[in-house]
Short mmCIF file of C-alpha atoms and ligand atoms in Angstrom, two decimals:
data_model
loop_
_atom_site.label_atom_id
_atom_site.label_comp_id
_atom_site.label_asym_id
_atom_site.label_seq_id
_atom_site.Cartn_x
_atom_site.Cartn_y
_atom_site.Cartn_z
CA UNK A 50 -0.14 -0.14 0.13
CA UNK A 51 1.66 2.97 -1.14
CA UNK A 52 0.88 6.40 1.09
CA UNK A 53 -2.25 7.54 -0.18
CA UNK A 54 -3.96 6.30 3.03
CA UNK A 55 -1.37 8.48 5.32
CA UNK A 56 -4.02 10.80 7.23
CA UNK A 57 -2.03 14.73 5.88
CA UNK A 58 -2.51 15.96 9.30
CA UNK A 59 -0.32 13.38 10.83
CA UNK A 60 2.00 11.92 8.69
CA UNK A 61 4.67 10.54 12.13
CA UNK A 62 2.00 8.73 12.78
CA UNK A 63 3.80 5.29 10.41
CA UNK A 64 6.16 3.40 11.71
CA UNK A 65 8.64 5.56 14.41
CA UNK A 66 7.90 5.87 17.24
CA UNK A 67 10.47 8.30 20.10
CA UNK A 68 11.22 5.57 22.63
CA UNK A 69 10.67 8.92 24.66
CA UNK A 70 6.61 8.57 23.91
CA UNK A 71 4.32 7.46 26.69
CA UNK A 72 0.93 6.17 25.77
CA UNK A 73 -2.06 5.53 27.15
CA UNK A 74 -2.51 1.93 25.58
CA UNK A 75 -0.39 -0.51 23.52
CA UNK A 76 -2.89 -2.51 21.48
CA UNK A 77 -1.17 -5.61 19.84
CA UNK A 78 -3.06 -6.87 16.46
CA UNK A 79 -5.40 -4.55 14.02
CA UNK A 80 -7.58 -6.78 12.80
CA UNK A 81 -11.39 -5.34 13.81
CA UNK A 82 -11.07 -6.42 17.83
CA UNK A 83 -7.72 -3.85 17.89
CA UNK A 84 -8.99 -1.75 15.22
CA UNK A 85 -12.48 -0.64 17.42
CA UNK A 86 -10.31 -0.59 20.54
CA UNK A 87 -7.99 1.70 19.77
CA UNK A 88 -10.23 3.80 18.28
CA UNK A 89 -12.24 3.91 21.62
CA UNK A 90 -9.68 5.07 23.25
CA UNK A 91 -8.45 7.69 20.73
CA UNK A 92 -12.34 8.91 21.17
CA UNK A 93 -11.76 9.99 24.55
CA UNK A 94 -8.26 11.44 23.78
CA UNK A 95 -6.01 9.13 25.10
CA UNK A 96 -2.66 8.57 23.14
CA UNK A 97 -2.46 5.22 21.25
CA UNK A 98 -0.29 3.30 18.56
CA UNK A 99 -1.28 -0.12 17.51
CA UNK A 100 1.34 -2.99 15.98
CA UNK A 101 0.56 -4.70 13.60
CA UNK A 102 2.60 -7.68 11.28
CA UNK A 103 0.98 -8.18 8.55
CA UNK A 104 1.63 -5.88 5.69
CA UNK A 105 -2.19 -4.68 5.85
CA UNK A 106 -4.49 -4.20 9.12
CA UNK A 107 -7.77 -5.98 8.84
CA UNK A 108 -6.98 -9.14 10.32
CA UNK A 109 -8.67 -12.48 9.08
CA UNK A 110 -11.37 -11.17 8.98
CA UNK A 111 -10.39 -9.27 6.08
CA UNK A 112 -7.78 -10.98 4.73
CA UNK A 113 -8.20 -14.53 5.47
CA UNK A 114 -11.88 -14.78 7.41
CA UNK A 115 -15.05 -13.06 7.64
CA UNK A 116 -15.04 -10.57 3.72
CA UNK A 117 -12.84 -12.91 1.34
CA UNK A 118 -15.41 -16.09 2.42
CA UNK A 119 -18.42 -13.61 1.48
CA UNK A 120 -17.05 -12.75 -1.24
CA UNK A 121 -16.27 -15.22 -2.15
CA UNK A 122 -19.52 -16.69 -1.75
CA UNK A 123 -21.40 -13.27 -3.92
CA UNK A 124 -18.94 -14.14 -6.62
CA UNK A 125 -19.42 -17.42 -7.01
CA UNK A 126 -23.65 -17.10 -6.83
CA UNK A 127 -23.13 -14.40 -10.09
CA UNK A 128 -20.72 -16.47 -11.66
CA UNK A 129 -22.60 -19.45 -11.39
CA UNK A 130 -25.58 -17.87 -12.55
CA UNK A 131 -26.78 -19.87 -9.56
CA UNK A 132 -30.08 -17.18 -9.18
CA UNK A 133 -30.73 -18.21 -13.06
CA UNK A 134 -30.76 -21.62 -12.56
CA UNK A 135 -33.64 -21.29 -9.60
CA UNK A 136 -34.85 -18.92 -11.00
CA UNK A 137 -35.21 -19.68 -14.90
CA UNK A 138 -33.80 -22.92 -14.81
CA UNK A 139 -30.21 -21.75 -16.84
CA UNK A 140 -27.52 -23.57 -15.75
CA UNK A 141 -23.80 -21.60 -16.65
CA UNK A 142 -21.61 -23.46 -17.99
CA UNK A 143 -18.00 -22.72 -15.03
CA UNK A 144 -15.07 -21.58 -17.03
CA UNK A 145 -12.68 -23.30 -14.54
CA UNK A 146 -9.82 -20.94 -14.77
CA UNK A 147 -11.32 -17.92 -15.85
CA UNK A 148 -13.98 -18.05 -12.94
CA UNK A 149 -11.21 -18.08 -10.21
CA UNK A 150 -9.29 -15.32 -11.66
CA UNK A 151 -12.56 -13.71 -11.39
CA UNK A 152 -13.41 -14.85 -7.48
CA UNK A 153 -9.97 -13.63 -6.48
CA UNK A 154 -9.28 -10.35 -8.24
CA UNK A 155 -13.17 -9.29 -6.91
CA UNK A 156 -11.58 -10.31 -3.12
CA UNK A 157 -8.34 -8.53 -3.11
CA UNK A 158 -10.20 -5.61 -4.67
CA UNK A 159 -13.62 -6.04 -1.45
CA UNK A 160 -9.63 -6.74 1.01
CA UNK A 161 -7.79 -3.89 -0.44
CA UNK A 162 -10.24 -1.02 0.02
CA UNK A 163 -11.53 -2.73 3.77
CA UNK A 164 -8.11 -1.92 5.07
CA UNK A 165 -7.80 1.08 3.32
CA UNK A 166 -10.92 1.75 5.85
CA UNK A 167 -9.51 0.44 8.78
CA UNK A 168 -6.10 2.58 8.20
CA UNK A 169 -8.41 5.54 8.01
CA UNK A 170 -9.74 4.76 11.06
CA UNK A 171 -6.98 4.33 12.82
CA UNK A 172 -5.82 7.89 10.96
CA UNK A 173 -8.52 9.26 12.15
CA UNK A 174 -8.22 9.23 15.10
CA UNK A 175 -5.01 10.29 15.54
CA UNK A 176 -3.65 7.06 16.38
CA UNK A 177 0.03 5.62 15.83
CA UNK A 178 0.24 2.62 13.82
CA UNK A 179 3.41 0.80 14.02
CA UNK A 180 4.20 -2.04 11.49
CA UNK A 181 6.51 -5.09 13.03
CA UNK A 182 5.80 -7.78 15.60
CA UNK A 183 4.54 -6.72 19.13
CA UNK A 184 5.82 -8.86 22.35
CA UNK A 185 5.54 -8.39 26.19
CA UNK A 186 9.22 -7.05 27.45
CA UNK A 187 7.24 -6.29 30.58
CA UNK A 188 3.95 -5.31 32.00
CA UNK A 189 3.88 -2.08 30.20
CA UNK A 190 6.87 -2.16 27.67
CA UNK A 191 5.87 -3.79 24.13
CA UNK A 192 9.39 -4.81 21.89
CA UNK A 193 8.13 -4.31 18.18
CA UNK A 194 10.20 -6.29 15.56
CA UNK A 195 10.62 -5.61 11.66
CA UNK A 196 12.45 -5.50 9.28
CA UNK A 197 14.13 -1.50 9.86
CA UNK A 198 14.76 -3.10 14.16
CA UNK A 199 13.19 -3.17 17.05
CA UNK A 200 12.03 -0.24 19.09
CA UNK A 201 10.10 -0.56 22.12
CA UNK A 202 6.76 1.07 22.87
CA UNK A 203 5.75 1.87 26.55
CA UNK A 204 2.45 2.29 27.44
CA UNK A 205 0.03 2.59 30.91
CA UNK A 206 -2.66 -0.13 29.17
CA UNK A 207 -2.05 -2.54 27.15
CA UNK A 208 -4.30 -5.12 24.79
CA UNK A 209 -3.76 -7.98 23.05
CA UNK A 210 -5.93 -8.66 19.99
CA UNK A 211 -3.53 -11.29 18.23
CA UNK A 212 -6.37 -13.19 16.82
CA UNK A 213 -6.56 -16.50 15.79
CA UNK A 214 -5.31 -18.92 13.46
CA UNK A 215 -6.42 -22.49 11.49
CA UNK A 216 -5.77 -25.32 13.72
CA UNK A 217 -3.07 -27.36 11.40
CA UNK A 218 -3.07 -31.33 13.04
CA UNK A 219 0.56 -32.77 12.77
CA UNK A 220 -0.13 -35.98 10.42
CA UNK A 221 -1.78 -34.36 7.62
CA UNK A 222 0.96 -32.84 5.52
CA UNK A 223 -0.66 -29.25 4.46
CA UNK A 224 2.84 -28.55 2.19
CA UNK A 225 0.69 -30.35 -0.39
CA UNK A 226 -0.40 -28.58 -2.77
CA UNK A 227 -4.20 -29.96 -3.08
CA UNK A 228 -4.28 -30.29 0.82
CA UNK A 229 -5.35 -26.36 2.53
CA UNK A 230 -6.47 -25.08 5.42
CA UNK A 231 -9.18 -21.68 5.79
CA UNK A 232 -6.43 -19.44 4.82
CA UNK A 233 -4.75 -21.29 2.23
CA UNK A 234 -8.29 -21.47 0.39
CA UNK A 235 -8.12 -18.73 -0.64
CA UNK A 236 -4.77 -18.50 -2.73
CA UNK A 237 -5.67 -22.31 -5.20
CA UNK A 238 -4.81 -21.80 -8.58
CA UNK A 239 -7.74 -23.16 -9.69
CA UNK A 240 -11.69 -24.84 -8.33
CA UNK A 241 -11.19 -27.91 -7.92
CA UNK A 242 -12.80 -30.50 -9.56
CA UNK A 243 -13.91 -32.48 -6.27
CA UNK A 244 -13.04 -31.14 -2.52
CA UNK A 245 -13.13 -33.28 0.95
CA UNK A 246 -13.91 -30.56 3.62
CA UNK A 247 -13.10 -32.26 7.38
CA UNK A 248 -15.04 -30.08 9.91
CA UNK A 249 -18.74 -29.40 9.60
CA UNK A 250 -18.44 -25.74 11.51
CA UNK A 251 -19.03 -22.58 10.34
CA UNK A 252 -16.42 -22.76 7.64
CA UNK A 253 -17.22 -25.83 6.56
CA UNK A 254 -20.55 -25.67 5.65
CA UNK A 255 -19.93 -22.47 4.02
CA UNK A 256 -17.01 -23.29 1.77
CA UNK A 257 -19.07 -26.53 0.63
CA UNK A 258 -22.06 -24.93 -0.37
CA UNK A 259 -19.71 -21.90 -1.71
CA UNK A 260 -17.67 -24.67 -3.73
CA UNK A 261 -20.89 -26.90 -4.59
CA UNK A 262 -22.86 -23.69 -5.80
CA UNK A 263 -19.73 -23.93 -8.65
CA UNK A 264 -20.39 -27.40 -9.75
CA UNK A 265 -17.50 -28.90 -7.27
CA UNK A 266 -18.65 -32.06 -6.23
CA UNK A 267 -18.92 -32.01 -2.03
CA UNK A 268 -17.91 -35.08 0.50
CA UNK A 269 -18.62 -33.16 4.33
CA UNK A 270 -17.77 -35.12 6.25
CA UNK A 271 -18.12 -33.61 10.56
CA UNK A 272 -17.20 -35.74 13.29
CA UNK A 273 -20.52 -34.76 15.60
CA UNK A 274 -24.19 -36.38 14.40
CA UNK A 275 -25.60 -33.13 13.61
CA UNK A 276 -23.55 -30.25 11.79
CA UNK A 277 -24.03 -26.25 13.48
CA UNK A 278 -26.02 -28.00 17.04
CA UNK A 279 -26.61 -24.54 18.16
CA UNK A 280 -29.17 -23.53 15.45
CA UNK A 281 -32.57 -24.79 15.52
CA UNK A 282 -32.68 -28.19 14.78
CA UNK A 283 -35.42 -27.36 12.20
CA UNK A 284 -33.16 -24.84 10.45
CA UNK A 285 -30.31 -27.59 10.05
CA UNK A 286 -32.47 -30.33 8.70
CA UNK A 287 -33.76 -27.16 6.14
CA UNK A 288 -29.80 -26.55 5.06
CA UNK A 289 -29.01 -29.68 5.40
CA UNK A 290 -31.61 -30.67 2.22
CA UNK A 291 -29.95 -27.80 0.04
CA UNK A 292 -27.26 -28.57 0.43
CA UNK A 293 -27.77 -31.96 -0.92
CA UNK A 294 -30.45 -30.55 -2.68
CA UNK A 295 -26.77 -28.70 -4.57
CA UNK A 296 -25.11 -32.00 -4.60
CA UNK A 297 -23.22 -32.18 -0.58
CA UNK A 298 -22.98 -35.48 0.55
CA UNK A 299 -22.68 -35.37 3.92
CA UNK A 300 -21.06 -37.53 6.57
CA UNK A 301 -22.06 -36.78 9.88
CA UNK A 302 -20.63 -39.12 13.11
CA UNK A 303 -17.52 -40.26 10.79
CA UNK A 304 -14.48 -39.20 12.80
CA UNK A 305 -11.18 -38.98 9.51
CA UNK A 306 -8.00 -41.15 11.09
CA UNK A 307 -5.72 -40.19 7.96
CA UNK A 308 -5.66 -38.33 5.07
CA UNK A 309 -2.57 -38.91 2.51
CA UNK A 310 -1.71 -37.98 -0.83
CA UNK A 311 -2.52 -40.44 -4.21
CA UNK A 312 -1.15 -40.01 -7.50
CA UNK A 313 -5.35 -38.74 -8.70
CA UNK A 314 -5.93 -37.00 -5.29
CA UNK A 315 -6.31 -36.87 -1.78
CA UNK A 316 -6.99 -40.11 0.04
CA UNK A 317 -9.06 -40.03 3.91
CA UNK A 318 -10.12 -43.51 5.94
CA UNK A 319 -12.04 -42.48 8.30
CA UNK A 320 -12.70 -43.81 11.49
CA UNK A 321 -15.14 -47.06 10.71
CA UNK A 322 -12.41 -47.72 7.65
CA UNK A 323 -14.10 -46.46 4.72
CA UNK A 324 -11.77 -44.62 2.64
CA UNK A 325 -12.62 -41.25 0.43
CA UNK A 326 -10.78 -39.98 -2.60
CA UNK A 327 -11.66 -36.78 -3.68
CA UNK A 328 -9.34 -34.65 -6.21
CA UNK A 329 -8.24 -31.30 -3.20
CA UNK A 330 -9.32 -31.29 0.40
CA UNK A 331 -9.78 -28.58 3.01
CA UNK A 332 -9.32 -29.31 6.93
CA UNK A 333 -11.97 -26.49 8.79
CA UNK A 334 -12.35 -28.04 12.03
CA UNK A 335 -10.33 -25.85 14.51
CA UNK A 336 -8.07 -22.52 14.82
CA UNK A 337 -6.05 -21.34 17.86
CA UNK A 338 -5.00 -18.28 18.97
CA UNK A 339 -2.01 -16.55 18.39
CA UNK A 340 -0.01 -16.22 21.35
CA UNK A 341 3.67 -17.99 20.36
CA UNK A 342 5.91 -14.85 20.75
CA UNK A 343 4.01 -13.42 22.00
CA UNK A 344 5.96 -13.09 25.90
CA UNK A 345 2.99 -14.00 27.52
CA UNK A 346 5.65 -16.02 30.58
CA UNK A 347 7.43 -12.60 30.84
CA UNK A 348 4.35 -10.94 32.29
CA UNK A 349 3.46 -14.48 34.09
CA UNK A 350 -0.15 -15.13 31.29
CA UNK A 351 -0.01 -18.79 30.07
CA UNK A 352 -2.62 -19.32 27.17
CA UNK A 353 -4.71 -22.68 27.54
CA UNK A 354 -4.28 -25.65 25.51
CA UNK A 355 -5.77 -23.89 23.11
CA UNK A 356 -3.63 -20.70 23.34
CA UNK A 357 -6.27 -18.82 24.59
CA UNK A 358 -5.68 -16.56 26.47
CA UNK A 359 -8.03 -16.76 29.99
CA UNK A 360 -9.28 -13.29 30.72
CA UNK A 361 -12.75 -11.91 33.09
CA UNK A 362 -15.68 -10.40 32.26
CA UNK A 363 -13.75 -7.02 31.97
CA UNK A 364 -11.65 -8.29 29.52
CA UNK A 365 -8.61 -8.38 32.02
CA UNK A 366 -6.28 -11.15 32.14
CA UNK A 367 -4.38 -12.09 34.99
CA UNK A 368 -1.96 -8.44 35.46
CA UNK A 369 -4.29 -5.66 35.76
CA UNK A 370 -3.59 -3.28 33.31
CA UNK A 371 -3.19 -6.32 30.03
CA UNK A 372 -6.32 -6.82 28.78
CA UNK A 373 -6.81 -9.04 25.99
CA UNK A 374 -10.17 -9.44 23.04
CA UNK A 375 -11.30 -10.99 20.17
CA UNK A 376 -10.86 -14.46 19.45
CA UNK A 377 -7.34 -14.56 21.12
CA UNK A 378 -9.65 -15.35 23.84
CA UNK A 379 -12.04 -17.78 21.85
CA UNK A 380 -15.00 -18.17 21.68
CA UNK A 381 -17.14 -17.15 19.86
CA UNK A 382 -14.56 -15.79 18.09
CA UNK A 383 -16.95 -13.47 15.21
CA UNK A 384 -15.73 -10.36 14.02
CA UNK A 385 -18.96 -8.82 15.11
CA UNK A 386 -18.22 -10.13 19.10
CA UNK A 387 -14.70 -9.44 18.58
CA UNK A 388 -15.05 -5.80 17.99
CA UNK A 389 -17.49 -4.90 20.70
CA UNK A 390 -15.32 -7.14 23.07
CA UNK A 391 -12.27 -4.51 22.14
CA UNK A 392 -14.69 -1.81 23.15
CA UNK A 393 -16.08 -3.41 26.24
CA UNK A 394 -11.94 -4.11 27.36
CA UNK A 395 -11.50 -0.26 26.70
CA UNK A 396 -14.32 0.95 28.94
CA UNK A 397 -13.15 -0.98 31.71
CA UNK A 398 -9.34 -0.08 31.18
CA UNK A 399 -10.04 3.53 31.69
CA UNK A 400 -13.13 3.60 33.16
CA UNK A 401 -14.79 5.32 31.22
CA UNK A 402 -18.73 5.48 32.05
CA UNK A 403 -20.50 3.23 29.43
CA UNK A 404 -20.32 0.43 27.48
CA UNK A 405 -20.17 -1.89 30.33
CA UNK A 406 -20.37 -5.54 28.46
CA UNK A 407 -21.26 -7.30 25.46
CA UNK A 408 -25.19 -8.26 24.91
CA UNK A 409 -25.53 -11.43 26.59
CA UNK A 410 -26.90 -13.05 23.47
CA UNK A 411 -25.95 -12.75 20.46
CA UNK A 412 -27.13 -13.12 16.57
CA UNK A 413 -25.66 -16.07 14.25
CA UNK A 414 -25.16 -15.22 10.73
CA UNK A 415 -24.20 -18.41 8.85
CA UNK A 416 -23.27 -17.45 4.58
CA UNK A 417 -24.49 -20.84 4.03
CA UNK A 418 -26.86 -20.85 0.44
CA UNK A 419 -29.19 -20.36 1.80
CA UNK A 420 -28.08 -18.40 3.87
CA UNK A 421 -28.97 -18.92 8.01
CA UNK A 422 -29.10 -16.42 10.77
CA UNK A 423 -30.25 -16.97 14.00
CA UNK A 424 -31.20 -14.63 17.87
CA UNK A 425 -32.10 -16.23 21.26
CA UNK A 426 -34.10 -19.49 21.80
CA UNK A 427 -34.76 -22.44 20.17
CA UNK A 428 -36.98 -25.04 20.35
CA UNK A 429 -34.18 -27.42 21.79
CA UNK A 430 -33.22 -24.58 24.67
CA UNK A 431 -37.06 -24.32 25.44
CA UNK A 432 -37.11 -27.31 25.58
CA UNK A 433 -34.20 -28.02 27.94
CA UNK A 434 -34.86 -24.92 29.70
CA UNK A 435 -38.96 -25.79 30.78
CA UNK A 436 -40.45 -23.25 29.17
CA UNK A 437 -43.69 -23.31 27.08
CA UNK A 438 -43.85 -22.31 23.72
CA UNK A 439 -45.39 -22.13 20.46
CA UNK A 440 -43.70 -21.82 17.63
CA UNK A 441 -45.03 -19.27 13.68
CA UNK A 442 -43.07 -19.90 10.50
CA UNK A 443 -43.56 -17.21 7.67
CA UNK A 444 -42.74 -18.98 5.09
CA UNK A 445 -40.59 -17.23 1.86
CA UNK A 446 -43.25 -19.46 -0.71
CA UNK A 447 -46.19 -17.39 0.25
CA UNK A 448 -44.00 -14.08 0.41
CA UNK A 449 -44.86 -12.38 -2.66
CA UNK A 450 -40.62 -11.19 -2.91
CA UNK A 451 -39.11 -14.67 -1.67
CA UNK A 452 -41.55 -14.96 -5.36
CA UNK A 453 -40.63 -12.73 -7.03
CA UNK A 454 -36.56 -13.62 -6.56
CA UNK A 455 -37.16 -17.11 -6.54
CA UNK A 456 -36.29 -17.87 -3.00
CA UNK A 457 -38.58 -20.38 -2.30
CA UNK A 458 -37.31 -23.09 0.50
CA UNK A 459 -36.73 -19.48 2.80
CA UNK A 460 -38.46 -19.10 6.39
CA UNK A 461 -38.49 -17.00 8.73
CA UNK A 462 -39.78 -18.98 12.31
CA UNK A 463 -40.39 -17.15 16.09
CA UNK A 464 -40.42 -18.90 18.95
CA UNK A 465 -42.42 -17.70 21.21
CA UNK A 466 -43.39 -17.98 25.06
CA UNK A 467 -46.50 -19.49 25.58
CA UNK A 468 -47.52 -17.92 28.64
CA UNK A 469 -46.60 -14.39 27.95
CA UNK A 470 -46.36 -13.90 24.26
CA UNK A 471 -42.59 -12.68 24.17
CA UNK A 472 -41.02 -13.26 21.82
CA UNK A 473 -37.43 -15.24 22.42
CA UNK A 474 -36.44 -16.06 19.22
CA UNK A 475 -36.52 -15.92 15.89
CA UNK A 476 -35.22 -18.26 13.01
CA UNK A 477 -34.54 -16.91 9.72
CA UNK A 478 -33.28 -19.42 6.53
CA UNK A 479 -32.77 -17.99 2.79
CA UNK A 480 -31.36 -15.02 0.96
CA UNK A 481 -31.22 -12.15 2.82
CA UNK A 482 -31.46 -14.34 6.32
CA UNK A 483 -28.56 -12.57 8.60
CA UNK A 484 -30.75 -8.75 8.22
CA UNK A 485 -33.89 -10.34 8.45
CA UNK A 486 -32.83 -12.08 11.48
CA UNK A 487 -31.84 -8.30 13.00
CA UNK A 488 -35.86 -7.29 13.59
CA UNK A 489 -36.46 -9.82 15.53
CA UNK A 490 -33.27 -9.47 17.31
CA UNK A 491 -34.54 -5.96 18.38
CA UNK A 492 -38.05 -7.19 19.20
CA UNK A 493 -36.36 -9.34 21.93
CA UNK A 494 -34.29 -6.82 23.18
CA UNK A 495 -36.83 -4.06 24.10
CA UNK A 496 -39.02 -7.59 25.06
CA UNK A 497 -41.76 -7.22 22.62
CA UNK A 498 -45.03 -9.36 22.09
CA UNK A 499 -45.77 -11.56 18.61
CA UNK A 500 -48.45 -9.01 18.83
CA UNK A 501 -46.24 -6.45 17.49
CA UNK A 502 -45.57 -7.99 14.03
CA UNK A 503 -49.22 -8.02 13.85
CA UNK A 504 -49.71 -4.25 14.35
CA UNK A 505 -46.61 -3.24 12.11
CA UNK A 506 -46.62 -2.18 8.73
CA UNK A 507 -44.28 -4.11 6.64
CA UNK A 508 -43.64 -2.52 2.79
CA UNK A 509 -44.65 -4.47 0.20
CA UNK A 510 -43.33 -6.99 -0.94
CA UNK A 511 -40.76 -7.65 1.17
CA UNK A 512 -39.16 -10.46 2.79
CA UNK A 513 -39.97 -8.75 6.30
CA UNK A 514 -43.10 -8.97 5.88
CA UNK A 515 -43.05 -12.61 6.41
CA UNK A 516 -42.84 -11.57 9.99
CA UNK A 517 -46.27 -10.61 10.20
CA UNK A 518 -47.30 -13.84 8.73
CA UNK A 519 -45.11 -16.15 11.47
CA UNK A 520 -47.02 -13.90 14.04
CA UNK A 521 -50.48 -14.94 12.82
CA UNK A 522 -49.40 -18.44 13.17
CA UNK A 523 -48.13 -17.87 16.40
CA UNK A 524 -50.92 -16.87 16.90
CA UNK A 525 -52.94 -19.51 15.63
CA UNK A 526 -50.43 -21.70 17.34
CA UNK A 527 -51.89 -19.68 21.54
CA UNK A 528 -55.24 -20.11 20.75
CA UNK A 529 -54.54 -24.33 20.61
CA UNK A 530 -53.95 -23.26 24.23
CA UNK A 531 -56.01 -21.41 25.94
C1 LIG B 143 -13.54 -18.40 7.13
C2 LIG B 143 -13.58 -17.61 7.91
C3 LIG B 143 -14.75 -17.37 7.46
C4 LIG B 143 -15.50 -16.42 8.94
N1 LIG B 143 -16.69 -15.62 8.56
C5 LIG B 143 -17.40 -14.58 9.53
C6 LIG B 143 -18.27 -14.49 9.89
O1 LIG B 143 -18.98 -14.30 8.41
N2 LIG B 143 -18.73 -12.91 11.12
C7 LIG B 143 -17.98 -12.86 11.39
O2 LIG B 143 -18.01 -12.14 12.48
N3 LIG B 143 -16.82 -13.59 11.92
C8 LIG B 143 -16.57 -14.76 11.31
N4 LIG B 143 -15.34 -15.32 11.71
C9 LIG B 143 -14.86 -15.00 11.93
C10 LIG B 143 -13.29 -13.48 11.69
O3 LIG B 143 -12.88 -13.47 11.17
C11 LIG B 143 -12.55 -13.48 13.31
O4 LIG B 143 -13.39 -13.07 14.69
C12 LIG B 143 -12.39 -12.07 13.46
O5 LIG B 143 -11.54 -11.84 12.68
C13 LIG B 143 -11.02 -12.05 14.55
O6 LIG B 143 -11.22 -10.51 14.61
P1 LIG B 143 -9.57 -10.05 16.03
O7 LIG B 143 -9.27 -9.02 15.51
O8 LIG B 143 -8.97 -10.64 17.24
O9 LIG B 143 -8.65 -11.63 15.22
P2 LIG B 143 -7.92 -10.80 13.71
O10 LIG B 143 -8.75 -10.24 12.36
O11 LIG B 143 -7.63 -12.40 13.10
O12 LIG B 143 -6.80 -9.69 14.02
C14 LIG B 143 -5.52 -10.15 14.22
C15 LIG B 143 -4.73 -9.68 13.82
O13 LIG B 143 -3.00 -9.03 15.18
C16 LIG B 143 -1.95 -9.41 14.40
N5 LIG B 143 -0.93 -9.84 14.82
C17 LIG B 143 -1.07 -11.34 15.59
N6 LIG B 143 0.21 -11.86 16.59
C18 LIG B 143 0.73 -10.44 16.10
C19 LIG B 143 1.62 -10.01 17.08
N7 LIG B 143 3.24 -10.77 17.70
N8 LIG B 143 2.24 -8.10 16.83
C20 LIG B 143 1.41 -7.56 16.11
N9 LIG B 143 0.04 -8.37 14.89
C21 LIG B 143 -0.05 -9.64 15.36
C22 LIG B 143 -2.36 -10.57 13.74
O14 LIG B 143 -1.78 -10.23 11.86
C23 LIG B 143 -4.13 -9.72 12.36
O15 LIG B 143 -3.57 -8.59 11.41
C24 LIG B 143 -14.65 -15.72 10.25
C25 LIG B 143 -13.60 -16.70 10.10
C26 LIG B 143 -12.41 -17.18 9.14
C27 LIG B 143 -11.33 -18.18 9.21
#
C-alpha cells in the first residue's frame, strides 16, 4: 500500500515512535478487536499506538476469514448463475480458470478497500500505527521487531488482540498443493473438480456451499452427529436438505483417521475404515489463538491448551493493566463480537462510564447457501429450560418477494413464550437471513410480544413481511393452548 492512505494531518503516525513517548494504550494486532479498541480509546483523547505484523491491517476478518469468504460466496453465486438456475432453469457453464481469477480479483479488491478503511479509521482518530511483530517485555513495555530493527513502546495499558489461526493437525501434510486449511484455500490456482471438507462447523459448511454452487463435487465430513448443533433443529434439517440438493454429500458422526495424497487426489480414511477420495481437501476443523512469541510468560501469563488467553468479564487478564479481546480469548471467535469485546475492554481499562458489557446474546450469521441466521431461544433450548412455547413460520414460498426472487425454500420462524406471548427467538433461513434476523433481535431485546408484528405495517413486497405471517401463525398456535 502506498502513501495514499496516510493522513495529511498526521504524517508522522506511521512507523517509528520515539522511545521517550509514553502511550495510554498499546494495542497488539490490528484486526477488528484491535482497531475498534484503539479507536474507542482515542475517541476519548487517549494516546494510542497499534502494532501490526502483517503488511496490511484488518486481520482474519479482512484477509483470510469473514470478508474474503463472503465475497467469494457472492461472486460464486453470480458467476455460476446460481439464481438464474433457480429462477429460469438456466445453468451457466463455469469456466474454472477464468472463474477463479475473477473470484480472486474481486476478493482482493474488497480486502484492499477494507484495509484502507481500517487505516483511515485509525488515522482519523490520531492513532499511531507501527508495523512489526509485538512482544511483551514487561507489563508496560512492548518490543516491536520489523525489518527496520526493534523499537520499544511503553503504555499504561496493553491490549492483546492477536487473533487466531487455523488448527493444523501434525499428521496432515499442509505443504501439499492439494491439501488446504481455511487460509490457504483462498490462494488456490484452480477450482478443484472435487473436494473433501473435514469439519462441519460454520467455515466448513460455508465453503461446502460456495464450492458446490460452482459445480464442485463436495464431501463434507463431520465428527458430530449433527452439523451446527447450536441452531434450531428444524433450520438445520432445512439447511441440510438445501445442501444435499446442491450436491453436497454429508457424512456425519464420522471421524477421519488418515489423510494421504494419491496420484489422482487426496485419500481420507474414516474411523469405520471407509476411504474416500477427492481431488483436493480442505481441513476446516478448529482454530488456535495466536500467542506464540507474544512474551506472555514474561509477565506471568499463560494461554490455555488451545492458545486462548483467559480473561475476566472485563476482558482483563491476570495482570491488571493487560487486557485481551477477540479471537485470542476463544469463543465465540466472531468479528462481530470481537469488535464489541475490544470496545468494552477499553471502557473498563480507562473507567469510561458506558458500554460495560458485550450483549449477553448474540446473533449467529452463517453464510451458507441459503443463508441462515438466528437469535435467542430455539425449540430445543426452550425444552431444556422447561419454557412453554409456540412457534410460527412465515414461508418465503407464500411471500410475494420470495416468489419474485425465486427464494421459495426460505422461512422466518418465531419462538414465542406460550404464557407471556413474548418473542423468545427468531430463526431465518433464506437469502438475506443475516439482515432479516435483526428485526427479531430488536424485538427480543425490547421484550416485545408477538403482537408487535401483527400491528406493524411492513413494506410490500418484502421478505420482512414474513414476520407478520409467522406472527399470525403463532397466534393460531397460542389459541390452541388457551
Ligand atoms: C473462513 C472464515 C469466515 C469467517 N466468517 C465470519 C463471519 O461471517 N462473521 C464474523 O463475525 N466472523 C467471521 N469469522 C471470524 C472473524 O474473522 C474473526 O472472529 C475476527 O477476525 C477476529 O478478530 P480479531 O481482531 O480478534 O483477530 P484477527 O482478525 O485475527 O486480527 C488479529 C491481528 O493481529 C495481528 N497479529 C497477530 N500477532 C501479532 C503480533 N505478535 N504482533 C503484531 N500483530 C499481530 C494479525 O496479523 C492480525 O492482523 C470468520 C473466520 C474465518 C476464518
